[in-house]
Every structure is written in C-alpha cells, then in structure tokens.
Amino acid sequence: MKQILLLGGMLLLFGCSHPTGVIRIVDPQGNPIVGALVVSEEAPYILNPWRLSVFLSDDQGRAEMLVGTDGHIFKPGYYPVINAVSGDSYPPVHSSFFAQTVVLYPLKRDQVIPVMTNSYVTNEPHEGDRKVGDDEFLIPLGVCPALHVTYNPTSRRLRVQSPVPDLLASNGFYFVGPAGSDPTAVVEGDYALAFYCTASQRSYKVGVRVARQAWHKNVPHHRLQINAAQVLSPGAYLQPEIGCLTALDTKLVGLYKEGKPELYRSPGVKERIDQFRETIPCANEYSTQLIEYLKGYL
C-alpha cells in the first residue's frame, strides 16, 4: 500500500503538471514582438519523457516554453537569446531561467561604439595592488581615475565611489541607459554594476562584473571583467558582439535517444521554420544544424 501511495505521489509530482508556461516577448518600449522563434527542450529523467517545444510568438508577443528549462529565442533584427542569456548579462542562469516578460534588444549595426575590455584577477600580483581592509580588493578601471572601485569576493559586492556626486547608475552596461537622472557619489551592485562617469571633460560608460569565481587554498581567484566606452551622452546605445550558437548550445537530445519527443508547437511553425535558417543573427553551421533538427520532428 505504501508503495502504491509513493508511486501515486511521484506521478503527481512529475507527470501531472502542465509542461509548458507562457512568456511574453517585447521590445525595449514594451511593444509585443510577433514571430519570434522560441525553442526549448527537456531530456527524459525519472518519470518525465523527452520533450521538445517550438513556438512562434503571437500578435501579443506570447509564446510557450517548457517550464524549468533554458532555451533560445531568435528574431531577425534583434539580438538572439541563447541558453536564456542575451548579450553580456550576469548571472547567466536565473532560478526561473526566463522572466515572464523577455526583452529583445534591436541590432543597430550603424551605431557601433568601440568598447574597451580588460580583466582583473583578485589573487594575481598587479603593480600597485592594494587591498582595502581585510576582505576587499581595489579594482583599476582604466578610465575616470578619481573613482574608488572595490570588490568583496565573499559577498560578491561591487562598489564605486566618487569624490563628488557625479555618477549616474545604470541597470546594465549594454542596451540600456541611466537608471535615473539624479547624480550620486556611490553606486553598488551584487556580481555586477554599471554607471556613467566623467573625466577630462569626457563621458564614459563603465561596467564591472564577476566573470569567474574560484578559490585556491582559501584564496579568492575571481576574475572581473571591466568594460568601458567613451560616449557622447548617457543615451548612447551600446551593444555587444552578436551571440553565436556553438556546439554546446545545440544539445540535440534526439541524437542520443530512440523514438520521438513529446512535441509542443504553435500552428504553422513547420511552414515558417526555414525562414530562420539565414536570418538568425550570426547564422553558422550550428544554427543550420538546429533548424534541421527542429524540422526533423516538426
């Protein structure tokens, strides 16, 4: 009897909830994006079958996606979302993978602003290195030398301080502008921060993020990525290099499993899937492989 109850509980836990949820895809102004390709896949485990979902967003920007998985979103003219990550965001994996509303940012190929990228590793010797207290490292930016930027590897807290309130905080280095119009002397963030600063009558957008975390014999070996770009105004549009699919991004579960997946799809997607073959930004052999893989089951 206990075994029957246990089996019934497992069926309720793993087999009875609806496998897909609805996300909404919009542009930076909140307008729905129609016809975006949304792909997600789930390998079989315990009592769950192998599942594959392929949807096109409707006129409200809505599309279904397998619950609890990451996935890809493609739309010509917009930055792709690969494994739930768009551009240079951090952290790369969120607890829910996708927010209920996903923003796709446009490609503006005629407005590319050069970005300087450096890195800093907390336990490698650097000329002029010094720690702030026992737990914080002083991080060199390469621009705006009057600023004091620190990183705490235990809390992953980043902090920038200016002698005068002339900083503008931002919610990200790429795509977005300032978070407000009021200058401040301090900007803080967990894992990442972005802000605008001024030096020698030049304006800069700066982003600092934790790119890698490791500990060696209780010594933090954390690599920070530092991005900086000279901008004419806080409204300047910064965009990263276009994300490209790699062999690791195309999981292709079907190559290793017999049979066919449980397929969830929107009407008409089979007839429209080929249009993405060449229009996926940074189309390459892996995006072609992905389209062929999807066509095989559609």
mmCIF file of C-alpha atoms in Angstrom:
data_model
loop_
_atom_site.group_PDB
_atom_site.id
_atom_site.type_symbol
_atom_site.label_atom_id
_atom_site.label_comp_id
_atom_site.label_asym_id
_atom_site.label_seq_id
_atom_site.Cartn_x
_atom_site.Cartn_y
_atom_site.Cartn_z
ATOM 1 C CA MET A 1 0.000 0.000 0.000
ATOM 2 C CA LYS A 2 2.832 2.385 0.886
ATOM 3 C CA GLN A 3 4.491 1.632 -2.442
ATOM 4 C CA ILE A 4 1.270 2.444 -4.313
ATOM 5 C CA LEU A 5 0.898 5.728 -2.425
ATOM 6 C CA LEU A 6 4.541 6.596 -3.095
ATOM 7 C CA LEU A 7 4.153 5.865 -6.817
ATOM 8 C CA GLY A 8 0.988 7.935 -6.936
ATOM 9 C CA GLY A 9 2.767 10.841 -5.238
ATOM 10 C CA MET A 10 5.620 10.665 -7.740
ATOM 11 C CA LEU A 11 3.157 10.670 -10.631
ATOM 12 C CA LEU A 12 1.521 13.772 -9.208
ATOM 13 C CA LEU A 13 4.892 15.394 -8.695
ATOM 14 C CA PHE A 14 6.403 14.612 -12.090
ATOM 15 C CA GLY A 15 3.662 13.731 -14.510
ATOM 16 C CA CYS A 16 0.556 15.820 -13.972
ATOM 17 C CA SER A 17 1.651 19.448 -14.111
ATOM 18 C CA HIS A 18 1.436 21.179 -17.484
ATOM 19 C CA PRO A 19 4.918 21.052 -19.048
ATOM 20 C CA THR A 20 4.811 24.467 -20.710
ATOM 21 C CA GLY A 21 4.348 28.002 -19.491
ATOM 22 C CA VAL A 22 3.730 31.261 -21.330
ATOM 23 C CA ILE A 23 6.318 34.011 -21.693
ATOM 24 C CA ARG A 24 5.816 37.377 -23.400
ATOM 25 C CA ILE A 25 8.422 38.804 -25.759
ATOM 26 C CA VAL A 26 8.618 42.584 -26.151
ATOM 27 C CA ASP A 27 10.945 45.300 -27.458
ATOM 28 C CA PRO A 28 12.589 47.886 -25.138
ATOM 29 C CA GLN A 29 9.477 50.078 -25.348
ATOM 30 C CA GLY A 30 7.244 47.215 -24.205
ATOM 31 C CA ASN A 31 5.662 46.583 -27.607
ATOM 32 C CA PRO A 32 4.969 42.909 -28.431
ATOM 33 C CA ILE A 33 7.340 41.192 -30.852
ATOM 34 C CA VAL A 34 5.498 38.967 -33.305
ATOM 35 C CA GLY A 35 7.002 35.890 -34.949
ATOM 36 C CA ALA A 36 9.963 35.272 -32.659
ATOM 37 C CA LEU A 37 11.133 31.641 -32.683
ATOM 38 C CA VAL A 38 11.158 30.149 -29.161
ATOM 39 C CA VAL A 39 12.849 26.761 -28.712
ATOM 40 C CA SER A 40 13.223 24.680 -25.559
ATOM 41 C CA GLU A 41 13.984 21.008 -24.925
ATOM 42 C CA GLU A 42 13.919 18.689 -21.952
ATOM 43 C CA ALA A 43 15.809 15.406 -21.733
ATOM 44 C CA PRO A 44 13.997 12.427 -20.181
ATOM 45 C CA TYR A 45 14.517 11.863 -16.459
ATOM 46 C CA ILE A 46 12.743 9.820 -13.754
ATOM 47 C CA LEU A 47 9.101 9.716 -14.949
ATOM 48 C CA ASN A 48 9.302 12.657 -17.335
ATOM 49 C CA PRO A 49 9.504 11.948 -21.069
ATOM 50 C CA TRP A 50 11.718 13.608 -23.649
ATOM 51 C CA ARG A 51 10.049 16.885 -24.671
ATOM 52 C CA LEU A 52 10.593 19.478 -27.362
ATOM 53 C CA SER A 53 8.740 22.783 -27.803
ATOM 54 C CA VAL A 54 8.880 25.037 -30.856
ATOM 55 C CA PHE A 55 6.720 28.168 -30.869
ATOM 56 C CA LEU A 56 6.339 31.455 -32.706
ATOM 57 C CA SER A 57 5.252 34.440 -30.640
ATOM 58 C CA ASP A 58 1.733 35.636 -31.472
ATOM 59 C CA ASP A 59 0.409 39.157 -32.045
ATOM 60 C CA GLN A 60 0.587 39.792 -28.283
ATOM 61 C CA GLY A 61 4.203 38.583 -28.121
ATOM 62 C CA ARG A 62 3.181 35.413 -26.264
ATOM 63 C CA ALA A 63 4.831 32.028 -26.752
ATOM 64 C CA GLU A 64 5.022 28.777 -24.819
ATOM 65 C CA MET A 65 8.211 27.347 -23.362
ATOM 66 C CA LEU A 66 8.967 24.217 -21.353
ATOM 67 C CA VAL A 67 8.847 25.007 -17.637
ATOM 68 C CA GLY A 68 12.155 24.829 -15.771
ATOM 69 C CA THR A 69 14.401 24.783 -18.837
ATOM 70 C CA ASP A 70 16.531 27.311 -20.598
ATOM 71 C CA GLY A 71 16.222 27.804 -24.327
ATOM 72 C CA HIS A 72 16.774 30.039 -27.337
ATOM 73 C CA ILE A 73 14.814 32.954 -28.800
ATOM 74 C CA PHE A 74 15.509 34.248 -32.314
ATOM 75 C CA LYS A 75 14.037 37.162 -34.233
ATOM 76 C CA PRO A 76 15.633 38.785 -37.310
ATOM 77 C CA GLY A 77 16.948 42.236 -36.461
ATOM 78 C CA TYR A 78 17.251 41.532 -32.724
ATOM 79 C CA TYR A 79 19.962 40.117 -30.504
ATOM 80 C CA PRO A 80 19.423 36.388 -30.008
ATOM 81 C CA VAL A 81 18.781 34.882 -26.594
ATOM 82 C CA ILE A 82 20.974 31.776 -26.252
ATOM 83 C CA ASN A 83 20.551 29.495 -23.241
ATOM 84 C CA ALA A 84 18.373 32.186 -21.609
ATOM 85 C CA VAL A 85 21.157 34.782 -21.924
ATOM 86 C CA SER A 86 21.067 37.899 -24.102
ATOM 87 C CA GLY A 87 24.246 39.858 -24.729
ATOM 88 C CA ASP A 88 26.637 40.071 -21.773
ATOM 89 C CA SER A 89 24.224 39.649 -18.876
ATOM 90 C CA TYR A 90 25.156 38.196 -15.488
ATOM 91 C CA PRO A 91 24.406 35.918 -13.769
ATOM 92 C CA PRO A 92 23.901 33.671 -16.822
ATOM 93 C CA VAL A 93 21.348 31.363 -15.182
ATOM 94 C CA HIS A 94 18.439 32.592 -13.095
ATOM 95 C CA SER A 95 16.278 30.467 -10.803
ATOM 96 C CA SER A 96 13.346 30.667 -13.210
ATOM 97 C CA PHE A 97 15.581 30.804 -16.325
ATOM 98 C CA PHE A 98 13.161 33.138 -18.109
ATOM 99 C CA ALA A 99 11.241 36.037 -16.676
ATOM 100 C CA GLN A 100 7.568 36.219 -17.542
ATOM 101 C CA THR A 101 8.448 39.102 -19.873
ATOM 102 C CA VAL A 102 11.577 38.845 -22.039
ATOM 103 C CA VAL A 103 13.001 41.952 -23.716
ATOM 104 C CA LEU A 104 14.684 41.573 -27.107
ATOM 105 C CA TYR A 105 17.074 44.376 -27.998
ATOM 106 C CA PRO A 106 17.475 45.581 -31.597
ATOM 107 C CA LEU A 107 20.614 45.266 -33.660
ATOM 108 C CA LYS A 108 21.854 48.730 -34.658
ATOM 109 C CA ARG A 109 24.744 47.909 -36.942
ATOM 110 C CA ASP A 110 25.273 51.563 -37.910
ATOM 111 C CA GLN A 111 25.688 52.701 -34.297
ATOM 112 C CA VAL A 112 28.540 50.513 -33.066
ATOM 113 C CA ILE A 113 30.576 52.262 -30.332
ATOM 114 C CA PRO A 114 34.014 50.766 -29.532
ATOM 115 C CA VAL A 115 34.203 49.062 -26.135
ATOM 116 C CA MET A 116 37.448 48.573 -24.207
ATOM 117 C CA THR A 117 37.555 45.290 -22.266
ATOM 118 C CA ASN A 118 40.010 44.403 -19.501
ATOM 119 C CA SER A 119 40.106 41.837 -16.738
ATOM 120 C CA TYR A 120 41.379 41.720 -13.191
ATOM 121 C CA VAL A 121 42.092 38.574 -11.155
ATOM 122 C CA THR A 122 41.973 39.094 -7.401
ATOM 123 C CA ASN A 123 44.929 36.949 -6.375
ATOM 124 C CA GLU A 124 47.342 37.631 -9.224
ATOM 125 C CA PRO A 125 50.091 40.180 -8.492
ATOM 126 C CA HIS A 126 49.496 43.580 -10.073
ATOM 127 C CA GLU A 127 51.688 46.623 -9.986
ATOM 128 C CA GLY A 128 50.348 48.984 -7.345
ATOM 129 C CA ASP A 129 48.000 46.371 -5.900
ATOM 130 C CA ARG A 130 46.498 47.033 -2.530
ATOM 131 C CA LYS A 131 43.610 45.667 -0.572
ATOM 132 C CA VAL A 132 41.042 47.765 1.227
ATOM 133 C CA GLY A 133 40.732 46.317 4.706
ATOM 134 C CA ASP A 134 40.848 42.529 5.036
ATOM 135 C CA ASP A 135 38.207 41.495 2.509
ATOM 136 C CA GLU A 136 38.068 43.997 -0.354
ATOM 137 C CA PHE A 137 40.192 44.495 -3.449
ATOM 138 C CA LEU A 138 40.745 47.835 -5.156
ATOM 139 C CA ILE A 139 39.864 47.451 -8.853
ATOM 140 C CA PRO A 140 41.534 49.615 -11.536
ATOM 141 C CA LEU A 141 39.170 50.844 -14.254
ATOM 142 C CA GLY A 142 41.476 52.407 -16.837
ATOM 143 C CA VAL A 143 39.160 55.446 -17.085
ATOM 144 C CA CYS A 144 37.885 58.028 -14.592
ATOM 145 C CA PRO A 145 40.959 57.697 -12.309
ATOM 146 C CA ALA A 146 39.399 59.664 -9.432
ATOM 147 C CA LEU A 147 36.948 56.827 -8.742
ATOM 148 C CA HIS A 148 37.457 54.264 -5.982
ATOM 149 C CA VAL A 149 36.137 50.820 -7.040
ATOM 150 C CA THR A 150 36.182 47.882 -4.619
ATOM 151 C CA TYR A 151 35.168 44.222 -4.761
ATOM 152 C CA ASN A 152 34.421 41.884 -1.870
ATOM 153 C CA PRO A 153 34.923 38.255 -3.039
ATOM 154 C CA THR A 154 32.979 36.852 -0.084
ATOM 155 C CA SER A 155 29.779 38.823 -0.641
ATOM 156 C CA ARG A 156 30.419 39.413 -4.395
ATOM 157 C CA ARG A 157 29.622 43.060 -3.695
ATOM 158 C CA LEU A 158 30.966 45.743 -6.025
ATOM 159 C CA ARG A 159 31.092 49.402 -5.044
ATOM 160 C CA VAL A 160 32.228 52.564 -6.828
ATOM 161 C CA GLN A 161 32.679 55.860 -5.005
ATOM 162 C CA SER A 162 33.365 59.313 -6.439
ATOM 163 C CA PRO A 163 34.748 62.354 -4.561
ATOM 164 C CA VAL A 164 31.707 64.299 -5.805
ATOM 165 C CA PRO A 165 28.170 63.189 -6.733
ATOM 166 C CA ASP A 166 28.710 62.919 -10.493
ATOM 167 C CA LEU A 167 27.868 59.255 -11.167
ATOM 168 C CA LEU A 168 24.761 58.003 -12.955
ATOM 169 C CA ALA A 169 23.789 54.402 -12.171
ATOM 170 C CA SER A 170 22.587 52.058 -14.915
ATOM 171 C CA ASN A 171 20.862 48.660 -14.846
ATOM 172 C CA GLY A 172 23.345 47.180 -17.299
ATOM 173 C CA PHE A 173 26.357 48.022 -19.422
ATOM 174 C CA TYR A 174 24.790 47.111 -22.762
ATOM 175 C CA PHE A 175 21.489 48.169 -24.328
ATOM 176 C CA VAL A 176 20.136 50.362 -21.510
ATOM 177 C CA GLY A 177 20.768 53.951 -20.452
ATOM 178 C CA PRO A 178 20.883 55.524 -16.972
ATOM 179 C CA ALA A 179 18.534 54.226 -14.302
ATOM 180 C CA GLY A 180 17.653 57.785 -13.244
ATOM 181 C CA SER A 181 18.581 61.424 -13.709
ATOM 182 C CA ASP A 182 19.947 62.203 -10.231
ATOM 183 C CA PRO A 183 23.763 62.044 -9.901
ATOM 184 C CA THR A 184 25.171 60.165 -6.924
ATOM 185 C CA ALA A 185 28.581 59.658 -5.312
ATOM 186 C CA VAL A 186 28.146 55.883 -4.735
ATOM 187 C CA VAL A 187 26.890 53.016 -6.905
ATOM 188 C CA GLU A 188 26.748 49.436 -5.601
ATOM 189 C CA GLY A 189 25.766 46.071 -7.039
ATOM 190 C CA ASP A 190 25.938 42.336 -6.419
ATOM 191 C CA TYR A 191 28.010 40.472 -9.044
ATOM 192 C CA ALA A 192 27.773 43.426 -11.454
ATOM 193 C CA LEU A 193 27.417 47.197 -11.635
ATOM 194 C CA ALA A 194 27.245 49.760 -14.402
ATOM 195 C CA PHE A 195 27.482 53.539 -14.294
ATOM 196 C CA TYR A 196 28.422 56.724 -16.157
ATOM 197 C CA CYS A 197 31.391 58.882 -15.118
ATOM 198 C CA THR A 198 33.248 61.944 -16.400
ATOM 199 C CA ALA A 199 36.972 62.701 -16.629
ATOM 200 C CA SER A 200 38.832 65.434 -18.557
ATOM 201 C CA GLN A 201 35.508 66.630 -19.981
ATOM 202 C CA ARG A 202 34.845 63.195 -21.490
ATOM 203 C CA SER A 203 31.945 60.925 -20.579
ATOM 204 C CA TYR A 204 32.286 57.166 -20.150
ATOM 205 C CA LYS A 205 30.006 54.203 -19.582
ATOM 206 C CA VAL A 206 31.651 51.614 -17.315
ATOM 207 C CA GLY A 207 30.592 48.085 -16.426
ATOM 208 C CA VAL A 208 32.237 45.720 -13.943
ATOM 209 C CA ARG A 209 31.043 42.155 -13.491
ATOM 210 C CA VAL A 210 32.194 38.913 -11.902
ATOM 211 C CA ALA A 211 33.084 36.654 -14.824
ATOM 212 C CA ARG A 212 34.555 33.714 -12.901
ATOM 213 C CA GLN A 213 34.715 32.594 -9.280
ATOM 214 C CA ALA A 214 37.161 30.099 -7.781
ATOM 215 C CA TRP A 215 39.045 29.609 -4.532
ATOM 216 C CA HIS A 216 42.540 28.130 -4.229
ATOM 217 C CA LYS A 217 43.641 27.241 -0.691
ATOM 218 C CA ASN A 218 41.114 29.736 0.686
ATOM 219 C CA VAL A 219 42.479 32.489 -1.548
ATOM 220 C CA PRO A 220 39.879 34.059 -3.880
ATOM 221 C CA HIS A 221 40.749 33.642 -7.532
ATOM 222 C CA HIS A 222 37.964 35.734 -9.036
ATOM 223 C CA ARG A 223 38.159 37.233 -12.497
ATOM 224 C CA LEU A 224 36.374 40.522 -13.016
ATOM 225 C CA GLN A 225 35.553 41.799 -16.490
ATOM 226 C CA ILE A 226 35.777 45.562 -16.916
ATOM 227 C CA ASN A 227 34.109 47.231 -19.906
ATOM 228 C CA ALA A 228 34.418 50.934 -20.724
ATOM 229 C CA ALA A 229 33.280 53.045 -23.665
ATOM 230 C CA GLN A 230 33.516 56.745 -24.379
ATOM 231 C CA VAL A 231 30.016 58.076 -25.072
ATOM 232 C CA LEU A 232 28.688 61.411 -26.250
ATOM 233 C CA SER A 233 25.657 61.196 -23.985
ATOM 234 C CA PRO A 234 24.058 58.797 -21.472
ATOM 235 C CA GLY A 235 21.544 57.849 -24.170
ATOM 236 C CA ALA A 236 24.217 56.300 -26.414
ATOM 237 C CA TYR A 237 23.332 52.729 -27.433
ATOM 238 C CA LEU A 238 25.989 50.170 -26.521
ATOM 239 C CA GLN A 239 25.732 46.685 -27.987
ATOM 240 C CA PRO A 240 27.936 43.618 -27.535
ATOM 241 C CA GLU A 241 29.185 41.340 -30.269
ATOM 242 C CA ILE A 242 26.382 39.220 -31.667
ATOM 243 C CA GLY A 243 25.968 35.943 -29.806
ATOM 244 C CA CYS A 244 26.506 32.855 -31.959
ATOM 245 C CA LEU A 245 25.354 29.310 -31.387
ATOM 246 C CA THR A 246 28.068 26.791 -30.513
ATOM 247 C CA ALA A 247 28.119 23.009 -30.365
ATOM 248 C CA LEU A 248 27.358 23.206 -26.635
ATOM 249 C CA ASP A 249 24.266 25.359 -27.251
ATOM 250 C CA THR A 250 22.648 22.847 -29.603
ATOM 251 C CA LYS A 251 22.035 19.992 -27.190
ATOM 252 C CA LEU A 252 20.365 17.825 -29.816
ATOM 253 C CA VAL A 253 18.939 15.323 -27.357
ATOM 254 C CA GLY A 254 17.454 13.325 -30.228
ATOM 255 C CA LEU A 255 20.867 12.200 -31.413
ATOM 256 C CA TYR A 256 21.216 10.075 -28.299
ATOM 257 C CA LYS A 257 17.647 8.863 -27.742
ATOM 258 C CA GLU A 258 15.450 6.441 -29.624
ATOM 259 C CA GLY A 259 11.912 7.317 -30.604
ATOM 260 C CA LYS A 260 10.429 10.813 -30.803
ATOM 261 C CA PRO A 261 9.898 13.554 -28.261
ATOM 262 C CA GLU A 262 6.581 14.808 -26.973
ATOM 263 C CA LEU A 263 6.230 17.757 -29.309
ATOM 264 C CA TYR A 264 4.622 21.079 -28.378
ATOM 265 C CA ARG A 265 4.334 23.612 -31.190
ATOM 266 C CA SER A 266 2.357 26.561 -32.438
ATOM 267 C CA PRO A 267 0.240 26.246 -35.600
ATOM 268 C CA GLY A 268 2.121 26.964 -38.806
ATOM 269 C CA VAL A 269 5.607 26.777 -37.315
ATOM 270 C CA LYS A 270 6.628 23.907 -39.618
ATOM 271 C CA GLU A 271 5.939 26.018 -42.701
ATOM 272 C CA ARG A 272 7.825 29.029 -41.351
ATOM 273 C CA ILE A 273 10.857 27.399 -39.743
ATOM 274 C CA ASP A 274 13.027 27.665 -42.879
ATOM 275 C CA GLN A 275 12.902 31.475 -42.869
ATOM 276 C CA PHE A 276 15.130 31.444 -39.779
ATOM 277 C CA ARG A 277 17.901 29.462 -41.463
ATOM 278 C CA GLU A 278 19.718 32.542 -42.784
ATOM 279 C CA THR A 279 18.057 35.285 -40.741
ATOM 280 C CA ILE A 280 19.251 34.151 -37.309
ATOM 281 C CA PRO A 281 21.868 36.768 -36.301
ATOM 282 C CA CYS A 282 25.312 35.201 -36.674
ATOM 283 C CA ALA A 283 23.950 32.255 -38.664
ATOM 284 C CA ASN A 284 26.513 29.448 -38.767
ATOM 285 C CA GLU A 285 26.766 25.660 -39.079
ATOM 286 C CA TYR A 286 25.254 25.185 -35.629
ATOM 287 C CA SER A 287 22.196 27.328 -36.330
ATOM 288 C CA THR A 288 21.711 25.361 -39.566
ATOM 289 C CA GLN A 289 22.037 22.140 -37.593
ATOM 290 C CA LEU A 290 19.441 23.396 -35.106
ATOM 291 C CA ILE A 291 16.922 24.271 -37.858
ATOM 292 C CA GLU A 292 17.385 20.866 -39.499
ATOM 293 C CA TYR A 293 16.963 19.165 -36.145
ATOM 294 C CA LEU A 294 13.707 21.004 -35.473
ATOM 295 C CA LYS A 295 12.399 20.306 -38.980
ATOM 296 C CA GLY A 296 13.018 16.611 -38.470
ATOM 297 C CA TYR A 297 10.454 16.464 -35.676
ATOM 298 C CA LEU A 298 8.036 19.126 -36.926
#
